[in-house]
Coordinates of C-alpha atoms and ligand atoms in Angstrom, one line a residue:
M1 CA 72.6 -50.5 -8.5
E2 CA 71.9 -49.3 -11.9
N3 CA 71.8 -45.6 -12.4
Q4 CA 68.1 -44.5 -12.3
F5 CA 68.7 -42.0 -15.1
R6 CA 68.9 -45.0 -17.4
Q7 CA 65.1 -45.1 -17.4
Y8 CA 65.2 -42.1 -19.8
P9 CA 66.3 -42.3 -23.4
L10 CA 69.6 -40.5 -22.9
E11 CA 72.9 -40.9 -24.7
E12 CA 75.7 -43.0 -23.2
D13 CA 77.9 -39.8 -23.0
I14 CA 75.3 -38.1 -20.8
L15 CA 74.7 -41.2 -18.6
G16 CA 78.5 -41.5 -18.2
A17 CA 78.8 -37.9 -17.1
L18 CA 75.9 -38.4 -14.6
D19 CA 77.7 -41.5 -13.2
A20 CA 80.9 -39.5 -12.8
L21 CA 79.0 -36.7 -11.0
G22 CA 77.4 -39.3 -8.7
Y23 CA 73.9 -38.4 -9.9
T24 CA 72.2 -41.8 -9.7
Q25 CA 68.7 -40.9 -8.8
P26 CA 66.6 -38.1 -10.3
T27 CA 65.5 -35.5 -7.7
E28 CA 61.7 -34.9 -7.5
I29 CA 61.8 -31.9 -9.9
Q30 CA 64.0 -33.8 -12.3
A31 CA 61.7 -36.8 -12.3
A32 CA 58.7 -34.4 -12.9
V33 CA 60.1 -32.5 -15.8
I34 CA 62.8 -34.5 -17.7
P35 CA 60.4 -36.7 -19.6
S36 CA 58.3 -33.7 -20.7
I37 CA 61.3 -31.7 -21.8
L38 CA 62.7 -34.7 -23.8
N39 CA 59.3 -34.7 -25.5
G40 CA 59.5 -31.0 -26.3
R41 CA 56.9 -29.7 -24.0
D42 CA 57.1 -26.2 -22.5
I43 CA 57.3 -26.2 -18.7
I44 CA 56.8 -23.9 -15.8
A45 CA 58.4 -25.2 -12.6
K46 CA 58.4 -23.9 -9.1
S47 CA 60.7 -25.5 -6.5
K48 CA 63.1 -24.3 -3.9
T49 CA 66.9 -23.7 -4.0
G50 CA 68.8 -27.0 -3.9
S51 CA 66.1 -29.2 -5.5
G52 CA 68.2 -29.9 -8.6
K53 CA 66.6 -27.6 -11.2
T54 CA 69.8 -27.0 -13.1
A55 CA 70.3 -30.6 -14.0
A56 CA 66.5 -30.9 -14.7
F57 CA 67.0 -28.7 -17.8
A58 CA 70.7 -29.4 -18.3
I59 CA 70.3 -33.1 -18.9
P60 CA 67.8 -32.9 -21.7
I61 CA 69.6 -29.9 -23.3
C62 CA 73.0 -31.6 -23.3
N63 CA 71.4 -34.7 -24.6
F64 CA 69.8 -32.8 -27.4
A65 CA 72.8 -30.8 -28.4
D66 CA 74.5 -31.8 -31.6
W67 CA 78.3 -31.4 -31.6
E68 CA 78.4 -30.8 -35.3
Q69 CA 76.3 -27.7 -35.2
N70 CA 78.3 -24.4 -34.9
T71 CA 75.7 -22.0 -33.5
A72 CA 73.9 -22.0 -30.2
Q73 CA 71.2 -24.6 -29.9
A74 CA 70.1 -23.6 -26.4
L75 CA 70.0 -20.4 -24.4
V76 CA 69.9 -20.2 -20.7
L77 CA 69.2 -16.9 -19.0
E78 CA 70.3 -16.2 -15.4
P79 CA 69.8 -13.1 -13.2
T80 CA 73.4 -12.8 -12.0
R81 CA 76.9 -13.5 -13.2
E82 CA 77.6 -16.0 -10.3
L83 CA 74.5 -18.0 -11.2
A84 CA 75.5 -17.9 -14.9
F85 CA 78.8 -19.5 -14.0
Q86 CA 77.4 -22.0 -11.6
V87 CA 74.9 -23.2 -14.3
K88 CA 77.6 -23.1 -17.0
D89 CA 79.7 -25.5 -14.8
E90 CA 76.8 -27.9 -14.5
L91 CA 76.0 -27.8 -18.3
Y92 CA 79.7 -28.2 -19.0
A93 CA 80.0 -31.2 -16.6
I94 CA 77.0 -33.0 -18.0
G95 CA 78.0 -32.3 -21.5
R96 CA 81.7 -33.2 -20.8
F97 CA 81.9 -36.3 -22.8
K98 CA 80.1 -34.7 -25.7
R99 CA 82.7 -31.9 -25.4
L100 CA 80.0 -29.3 -25.5
K101 CA 81.0 -25.6 -25.5
V102 CA 79.2 -23.4 -23.1
P103 CA 80.2 -19.8 -23.3
V104 CA 79.0 -17.4 -20.6
L105 CA 77.9 -13.8 -21.5
Y106 CA 77.7 -11.2 -18.8
G107 CA 78.1 -7.5 -18.3
G108 CA 81.3 -6.0 -17.2
F109 CA 83.4 -8.3 -19.3
P110 CA 85.0 -7.0 -22.5
M111 CA 82.5 -7.3 -25.3
E112 CA 85.3 -7.9 -27.8
K113 CA 86.5 -11.1 -26.1
Q114 CA 83.0 -12.4 -25.9
I115 CA 82.5 -11.7 -29.6
L116 CA 85.7 -13.7 -30.4
T117 CA 84.4 -16.6 -28.3
L118 CA 81.1 -16.5 -30.0
K119 CA 82.8 -16.8 -33.4
Q120 CA 84.0 -20.2 -32.3
K121 CA 81.8 -23.2 -32.1
T122 CA 79.1 -22.6 -29.5
H123 CA 76.5 -25.2 -28.3
I124 CA 74.8 -23.7 -25.3
V125 CA 74.9 -20.0 -24.3
V126 CA 74.4 -19.0 -20.7
G127 CA 74.1 -15.3 -19.9
T128 CA 72.5 -12.5 -18.1
P129 CA 69.7 -10.8 -20.0
G130 CA 71.3 -7.4 -20.5
R131 CA 74.5 -8.7 -22.1
V132 CA 72.7 -11.3 -24.2
L133 CA 70.4 -8.7 -25.6
D134 CA 73.4 -6.5 -26.4
H135 CA 74.9 -9.3 -28.4
C136 CA 71.6 -9.9 -30.2
K137 CA 71.3 -6.3 -31.2
R138 CA 74.9 -6.2 -32.5
G139 CA 74.3 -9.3 -34.4
T140 CA 77.1 -11.1 -32.6
L141 CA 74.9 -13.8 -31.2
D142 CA 73.1 -16.0 -33.6
L143 CA 69.9 -17.3 -32.0
S144 CA 68.3 -18.7 -35.2
K145 CA 69.2 -22.3 -34.3
V146 CA 68.1 -22.1 -30.7
R147 CA 65.7 -25.0 -29.9
Y148 CA 65.6 -24.7 -26.0
V149 CA 65.3 -21.6 -23.9
V150 CA 65.5 -21.5 -20.1
I151 CA 64.5 -18.6 -18.0
D152 CA 66.0 -19.5 -14.6
E153 CA 65.1 -17.8 -11.3
A154 CA 62.4 -16.0 -13.2
D155 CA 61.0 -14.2 -10.2
L156 CA 64.3 -12.8 -9.3
M157 CA 64.8 -11.7 -12.9
L158 CA 61.6 -9.8 -12.7
D159 CA 62.5 -8.2 -9.4
M160 CA 65.8 -7.1 -10.9
G161 CA 64.0 -5.4 -13.7
F162 CA 65.1 -7.7 -16.5
I163 CA 61.8 -8.7 -17.8
E164 CA 61.8 -6.3 -20.8
D165 CA 65.2 -7.5 -21.8
V166 CA 64.0 -11.1 -21.5
K167 CA 61.0 -10.4 -23.7
N168 CA 63.2 -8.6 -26.2
I169 CA 65.6 -11.6 -26.4
L170 CA 62.7 -14.0 -26.9
M171 CA 61.7 -11.8 -29.9
H172 CA 65.0 -12.7 -31.5
L173 CA 64.2 -16.4 -31.6
E174 CA 63.0 -18.1 -34.7
G175 CA 60.5 -21.0 -35.0
K176 CA 59.1 -22.4 -31.8
P177 CA 61.8 -23.4 -29.3
V178 CA 60.9 -25.3 -26.1
F179 CA 60.5 -22.8 -23.3
M180 CA 61.3 -23.6 -19.7
L181 CA 60.6 -21.2 -16.8
F182 CA 62.0 -21.9 -13.3
S183 CA 61.1 -19.9 -10.3
A184 CA 60.9 -20.0 -6.6
T185 CA 57.7 -18.0 -6.6
M186 CA 54.9 -17.4 -9.1
G187 CA 53.0 -14.3 -9.7
E188 CA 50.7 -12.6 -12.2
R189 CA 53.5 -11.0 -14.2
L190 CA 55.3 -14.3 -14.7
E191 CA 52.1 -16.0 -15.7
A192 CA 51.6 -13.2 -18.2
L193 CA 55.1 -13.8 -19.6
A194 CA 54.4 -17.5 -19.8
A195 CA 51.1 -16.9 -21.5
Q196 CA 52.7 -14.7 -24.1
F197 CA 55.5 -17.1 -25.1
M198 CA 54.6 -20.6 -24.0
H199 CA 52.3 -23.2 -25.6
E200 CA 50.2 -25.3 -23.1
P201 CA 53.1 -25.5 -20.6
L202 CA 53.2 -28.3 -18.1
E203 CA 53.0 -26.7 -14.7
V204 CA 55.0 -28.4 -12.0
K205 CA 55.0 -27.4 -8.4
I206 CA 57.0 -29.4 -6.0
E207 CA 54.7 -29.3 -3.0
N208 CA 57.3 -29.7 -0.3
D209 CA 57.4 -26.0 0.3
T210 CA 56.0 -26.2 3.8
E211 CA 58.0 -29.2 4.7
T212 CA 61.1 -28.9 6.8
A213 CA 63.2 -32.0 6.8
D214 CA 63.2 -33.9 10.1
T215 CA 67.0 -34.0 9.9
I216 CA 66.9 -30.3 10.8
E217 CA 66.9 -29.3 14.5
Q218 CA 65.1 -26.0 14.8
V219 CA 65.8 -23.8 17.8
G220 CA 65.1 -20.2 18.7
Y221 CA 66.2 -17.5 21.2
F222 CA 64.0 -14.5 22.2
V223 CA 65.7 -11.2 22.4
D224 CA 63.9 -8.3 24.1
E225 CA 66.1 -5.4 23.3
D226 CA 67.7 -4.6 20.0
E227 CA 71.1 -3.8 21.6
K228 CA 71.2 -7.3 23.0
K229 CA 70.9 -9.0 19.7
L230 CA 74.4 -8.8 18.4
P231 CA 76.1 -9.9 21.7
L232 CA 73.6 -12.7 22.0
F233 CA 74.3 -13.8 18.5
L234 CA 78.0 -13.8 19.1
D235 CA 77.5 -15.9 22.2
I236 CA 75.3 -18.4 20.4
L237 CA 77.7 -18.6 17.5
T238 CA 80.6 -19.3 19.9
M239 CA 78.7 -22.1 21.5
E240 CA 77.6 -23.6 18.2
N241 CA 81.1 -23.3 16.7
P242 CA 79.7 -24.3 13.3
D243 CA 81.6 -26.3 10.7
N244 CA 79.9 -24.6 7.8
A245 CA 77.2 -22.0 8.4
M246 CA 75.1 -19.5 6.6
V247 CA 73.9 -16.5 8.5
F248 CA 70.9 -14.6 7.0
C249 CA 70.2 -11.0 7.7
G250 CA 67.4 -8.8 6.7
T251 CA 69.5 -5.9 5.4
R252 CA 72.8 -5.3 3.6
E253 CA 73.8 -3.1 6.5
M254 CA 73.4 -5.8 9.0
V255 CA 75.4 -8.2 6.8
E256 CA 78.2 -5.7 6.8
V257 CA 78.0 -5.1 10.6
L258 CA 78.3 -8.8 11.3
Y259 CA 81.0 -9.4 8.8
Y260 CA 83.3 -6.6 10.1
R261 CA 82.5 -7.6 13.7
L262 CA 83.7 -11.2 13.1
R263 CA 86.6 -10.1 11.0
K264 CA 87.8 -7.9 13.8
E265 CA 88.2 -11.0 15.9
G266 CA 90.3 -12.7 13.2
I267 CA 87.4 -15.0 12.3
A268 CA 87.4 -16.2 8.7
C269 CA 84.1 -15.3 7.1
G270 CA 82.5 -14.0 3.9
M271 CA 79.6 -11.9 3.0
L272 CA 77.1 -11.7 0.1
H273 CA 74.7 -8.8 -0.7
G274 CA 73.5 -7.0 -3.7
M275 CA 75.8 -4.0 -3.5
I276 CA 79.0 -6.0 -3.6
D277 CA 80.7 -6.1 -6.9
Q278 CA 79.8 -9.3 -8.9
K279 CA 83.4 -10.3 -9.2
V280 CA 83.9 -10.2 -5.5
R281 CA 80.7 -12.1 -5.0
T282 CA 81.9 -14.8 -7.3
R283 CA 85.2 -15.1 -5.5
T284 CA 83.5 -15.3 -2.1
I285 CA 81.2 -18.1 -3.4
E286 CA 84.2 -20.1 -4.7
D287 CA 86.1 -19.5 -1.5
F288 CA 83.2 -20.7 0.7
R289 CA 82.8 -23.8 -1.5
A290 CA 86.5 -24.6 -1.3
Q291 CA 86.2 -24.3 2.5
G292 CA 88.3 -21.2 2.7
F293 CA 86.0 -20.0 5.6
R294 CA 83.2 -21.5 7.7
I295 CA 80.7 -18.6 8.1
L296 CA 78.9 -16.9 5.2
I297 CA 76.7 -13.9 6.0
A298 CA 74.1 -13.1 3.4
T299 CA 70.9 -11.5 2.4
D300 CA 68.2 -13.8 0.9
V301 CA 68.4 -12.3 -2.6
A302 CA 72.2 -12.5 -2.9
A303 CA 72.2 -16.2 -1.8
R304 CA 69.3 -17.2 -4.0
G305 CA 70.0 -20.2 -6.2
V306 CA 73.7 -20.4 -5.2
D307 CA 74.6 -24.0 -4.5
F308 CA 76.5 -24.9 -1.3
Q309 CA 77.0 -28.3 0.1
N310 CA 77.5 -29.6 3.6
I311 CA 75.9 -26.6 5.4
T312 CA 75.7 -27.7 9.1
H313 CA 74.0 -24.5 10.5
V314 CA 71.6 -21.9 9.3
F315 CA 71.3 -18.8 11.5
N316 CA 68.5 -16.4 11.1
Y317 CA 70.1 -13.4 12.6
D318 CA 67.0 -11.6 11.4
L319 CA 63.8 -13.7 11.1
P320 CA 62.5 -13.5 7.6
T321 CA 59.3 -11.6 7.0
N322 CA 57.8 -14.4 5.0
K323 CA 57.2 -17.9 6.2
E324 CA 58.2 -19.6 2.9
V325 CA 61.6 -17.8 3.0
Y326 CA 62.1 -19.4 6.4
V327 CA 61.6 -22.9 4.9
H328 CA 63.9 -22.1 1.9
R329 CA 66.6 -20.7 4.2
I330 CA 66.8 -23.6 6.6
G331 CA 66.5 -26.1 3.7
R332 CA 70.1 -25.3 3.1
T333 CA 71.1 -27.6 5.9
G334 CA 70.1 -31.2 6.8
R335 CA 70.4 -32.3 3.2
A336 CA 71.2 -35.8 1.9
G337 CA 70.5 -37.5 5.2
E338 CA 72.9 -35.3 7.2
T339 CA 71.7 -33.5 10.3
G340 CA 71.6 -29.7 10.5
R341 CA 70.7 -27.0 12.9
A342 CA 68.6 -24.0 12.3
V343 CA 69.0 -21.2 14.9
S344 CA 66.7 -18.2 14.9
L345 CA 66.8 -15.0 16.9
I346 CA 63.3 -13.7 17.6
R347 CA 62.4 -10.2 18.7
E348 CA 59.4 -9.8 20.9
D349 CA 57.4 -8.1 18.1
E350 CA 58.1 -11.1 15.9
Q351 CA 56.1 -13.5 17.9
K352 CA 53.4 -13.4 15.3
M353 CA 55.8 -14.3 12.5
L354 CA 57.1 -17.2 14.6
N355 CA 53.5 -18.5 15.1
S356 CA 52.9 -18.2 11.4
I357 CA 56.1 -20.1 10.6
E358 CA 55.3 -22.8 13.1
S359 CA 51.8 -23.4 11.8
F360 CA 53.1 -23.4 8.2
T361 CA 55.7 -26.0 8.9
G362 CA 53.8 -27.9 11.6
V363 CA 57.0 -27.9 13.6
G364 CA 57.6 -25.9 16.8
L365 CA 60.9 -24.3 17.5
A366 CA 62.6 -25.3 20.8
I367 CA 63.0 -22.0 22.6
L368 CA 66.3 -21.9 24.5
K369 CA 67.7 -19.7 27.2
P370 CA 70.7 -17.5 26.3
P371 CA 73.9 -19.3 27.0
A372 CA 75.5 -18.6 30.4
A373 CA 78.4 -16.2 30.4
E374 CA 80.6 -18.8 31.9
D375 CA 79.8 -21.4 29.3
V376 CA 80.5 -18.9 26.5
E377 CA 83.9 -18.1 28.1
N378 CA 84.8 -21.7 28.3
A379 CA 83.8 -22.3 24.7
R380 CA 85.7 -19.3 23.4
S381 CA 89.1 -20.7 22.7
A382 CA 87.9 -23.7 20.8
F383 CA 85.6 -21.4 18.8
L384 CA 88.4 -19.0 17.8
K385 CA 90.8 -21.9 17.1
R386 CA 88.4 -23.6 14.6
Q387 CA 87.1 -20.3 13.0
R388 CA 90.6 -19.0 12.4
Q389 CA 92.1 -22.3 11.2
K390 CA 92.8 -22.9 7.6
R391 CA 91.4 -26.0 6.0
P392 CA 92.8 -27.8 2.9
R393 CA 91.1 -26.4 -0.2
K394 CA 88.3 -28.6 -1.3
K395 CA 88.2 -29.5 -5.0
K396 CA 85.4 -28.3 -7.3
K397 CA 82.6 -30.8 -7.7
Q398 CA 83.2 -30.9 -11.4
D399 CA 86.8 -32.1 -10.8
V400 CA 85.4 -35.7 -10.7
F401 CA 86.3 -35.8 -14.3
G402 CA 90.0 -35.2 -13.5
G403 CA 90.8 -38.9 -13.7
Q404 CA 89.3 -39.3 -17.2
I405 CA 90.3 -36.0 -18.8
M406 CA 93.8 -34.6 -18.6
N407 CA 94.7 -31.2 -20.0
L408 CA 98.2 -31.1 -21.6
T409 CA 100.4 -28.3 -22.9
I410 CA 102.8 -29.0 -25.7
G411 CA 105.8 -26.9 -26.4
G412 CA 105.3 -25.1 -29.8
G413 CA 102.4 -23.4 -31.5
K414 CA 101.6 -21.1 -34.4
K415 CA 105.1 -19.7 -34.5
S416 CA 106.5 -23.1 -35.3
K417 CA 103.6 -23.7 -37.8
L418 CA 102.1 -26.4 -35.7
R419 CA 98.6 -27.3 -36.8
S420 CA 95.9 -29.4 -35.2
G421 CA 96.5 -32.1 -37.8
D422 CA 100.1 -32.5 -36.6
V423 CA 99.0 -32.8 -33.0
V424 CA 96.2 -35.3 -33.7
G425 CA 98.6 -37.2 -36.0
A426 CA 101.3 -37.5 -33.3
I427 CA 98.9 -38.4 -30.5
S428 CA 96.9 -40.9 -32.5
S429 CA 100.1 -42.7 -33.6
I430 CA 100.4 -43.9 -29.9
D431 CA 99.4 -47.5 -29.4
G432 CA 96.1 -47.6 -27.5
V433 CA 95.1 -44.0 -28.3
D434 CA 92.2 -43.5 -30.7
G435 CA 92.5 -40.2 -32.5
K436 CA 88.7 -40.0 -32.9
T437 CA 87.5 -40.6 -29.4
D438 CA 90.5 -39.9 -27.0
I439 CA 91.4 -36.4 -28.1
G440 CA 89.3 -33.6 -27.0
A441 CA 89.6 -29.9 -27.7
I442 CA 92.9 -28.4 -29.1
D443 CA 93.9 -24.8 -28.8
I444 CA 97.0 -23.7 -30.6
R445 CA 98.5 -20.4 -29.3
E446 CA 101.6 -18.5 -30.4
S447 CA 104.2 -20.8 -28.9
I448 CA 102.1 -23.2 -26.8
T449 CA 99.4 -25.7 -27.6
Y450 CA 96.7 -26.9 -25.3
V451 CA 95.1 -30.3 -25.8
E452 CA 92.6 -32.4 -23.9
I453 CA 93.2 -36.1 -23.6
L454 CA 90.0 -38.0 -22.7
N455 CA 89.1 -41.5 -21.3
G456 CA 92.0 -41.7 -18.9
K457 CA 94.6 -41.8 -21.6
G458 CA 96.5 -38.7 -20.4
A459 CA 99.3 -40.5 -18.6
L460 CA 100.0 -42.7 -21.7
V461 CA 100.2 -39.7 -24.0
L462 CA 102.5 -37.9 -21.6
E463 CA 104.9 -40.9 -21.6
E464 CA 104.8 -41.6 -25.3
L465 CA 104.5 -38.1 -26.8
P466 CA 108.2 -37.1 -26.3
K467 CA 109.2 -40.1 -28.4
R468 CA 107.5 -38.7 -31.5
T469 CA 108.1 -35.7 -33.6
M470 CA 105.7 -32.9 -34.6
K471 CA 106.8 -30.7 -37.5
G472 CA 110.2 -32.4 -37.4
K473 CA 110.8 -31.7 -33.7
Y474 CA 110.6 -33.7 -30.5
R475 CA 108.3 -31.8 -28.2
K476 CA 107.6 -32.1 -24.5
G477 CA 104.2 -32.3 -23.1
S478 CA 103.2 -31.5 -19.5
Q479 CA 100.0 -31.6 -17.5
T480 CA 98.3 -28.2 -16.9
R481 CA 95.7 -27.2 -14.3
E482 CA 94.3 -24.6 -16.6
R483 CA 90.6 -25.3 -17.3
I484 CA 90.4 -26.0 -21.0
G485 CA 86.7 -25.1 -21.2
T486 CA 87.6 -21.5 -20.7
I487 CA 90.7 -21.4 -23.0
I488 CA 89.7 -23.6 -25.9
K489 CA 89.3 -21.9 -29.3
V490 CA 89.5 -24.5 -32.0
R491 CA 89.1 -28.2 -32.3
H492 CA 90.9 -30.6 -34.6
S493 CA 88.0 -31.6 -36.8
N494 CA 86.8 -28.1 -37.3
Ligands
ADP1 P1 68.4 -25.5 -7.7 O1 68.6 -24.9 -9.0 O2 67.1 -26.2 -7.6 O3 68.6 -24.5 -6.6 P2 70.8 -27.0 -8.2 O4 70.5 -27.3 -9.6 O5 71.7 -25.9 -7.9 O6 69.4 -26.7 -7.4 O7 71.3 -28.3 -7.4 C1 71.6 -28.4 -6.1 C2 72.6 -29.5 -5.8 O8 72.1 -30.8 -6.1 C3 73.8 -29.3 -6.7 O9 75.0 -29.5 -5.9 C4 73.7 -30.5 -7.7 O10 75.0 -30.9 -8.0 C5 73.0 -31.5 -6.8 N1 72.2 -32.5 -7.7 C6 71.4 -32.1 -8.7 N2 70.8 -33.2 -9.2 C7 71.2 -34.3 -8.5 C8 71.0 -35.7 -8.5 N3 70.1 -36.2 -9.3 N4 71.7 -36.5 -7.6 C9 72.5 -35.9 -6.7 N5 72.8 -34.6 -6.6 C10 72.2 -33.8 -7.5
MG2 MG1 69.0 -23.0 -9.7

């Protein structure tokens, strides 16, 4: 079947990347906003985590970006470092065949290194507000050519106290860029921000907020005494023995209690909350995505916007205090036609909240009896076995491009006076390789050179390259796993 994204006026390079990513049908939010963004209209969009908001703005932005320009043409603001990286990966993947450069700016990383990166060609900048503003003030980030601005997770940005920084950044823009604001909730302060900077924005609300997919089985357990909650949870977890689970807690403290309790039993798990260092959070997220462990314990805020696939279970260790949050949480599972289970623990004084959730979603939770001690005992060894077992690491989603793009290193660099012209010359002299379209970024270091070979020509280049000389010497090439997007400094036609 033809890729449904072909209904939009998009470049072949973009459509090819969407094919490679397996995006064949726009999600609801994408269908609602892509045509407007392509037409240059400002938008305010509200929809839940996992609805595909990133590609909704990334597709038009990557389509618009002009490779020839040297300074940023789009700016994407994210509340946290891990979301900045996640969004960068998506922009980078969608812009892959256009070879778009997407630097990430965030606090806690050496300013000097970011300044060096910004001196190179930059197409789309993704960053957290504080650091982006820092660069603006120092004059190291040129926003004068920015035509698209995205404020992602705007409500979280506001809660985290970033709104003044955001406003300040917007003041550095010239002309009238297209503004896009994405948020899970809308309030007066966001509307005021929109009114100040946006021009007749299209307001899009994906009204499935109350809907819980019928692929999700919702069950609940009553717990009458607080002390019984943790042991009850452990029993339920043992019985469920989940493949991939998210456990939501109301407080950081509870996240830690559960985490250390499970770790004590040798169970592989991870935790996310706001007081954990950003670097550690990023590693936890990557590890969970790679299937390094099966149980992730988190607060709502720390998990917001973070994309995980194949979640089989959502546990509400603590029931949320807001019915919409319940819907957002359990929407992590039962996606893409898969079935999922949502398991909630309900204290007696939370009966009202339960009623409110049930009438909001129109679905009643099946209330179950606590598992019998004997059953838990019988299930225990299978549980420990699965939860302690290592799985093969899963590849990153963006690795779908692996077959078409190969990163090579070539022996020799600046020391041997190698220049990009030499590399391009040698590679394009190979029969079947087109120097214009098959060679991507090149990065020449002191004594090593990185080069990207596109369109599945990598193997051919590996075989033929050693038969040719560069600067009078035969040089060996080899494949590298290093991600060129993060190392590249120059390109041959620069
Ligand atoms: P949100 O920002 O709304 O929380 P994301 O942009 O993180 O959602 O997307 C959630 C997941 O959906 C990601 O894994 C993304 O790769 C996937 N996705 C996005 N658009 C499509 C599409 N059109 N077809 C298939 N998968 C998609
Ligand atoms: Mg998002």
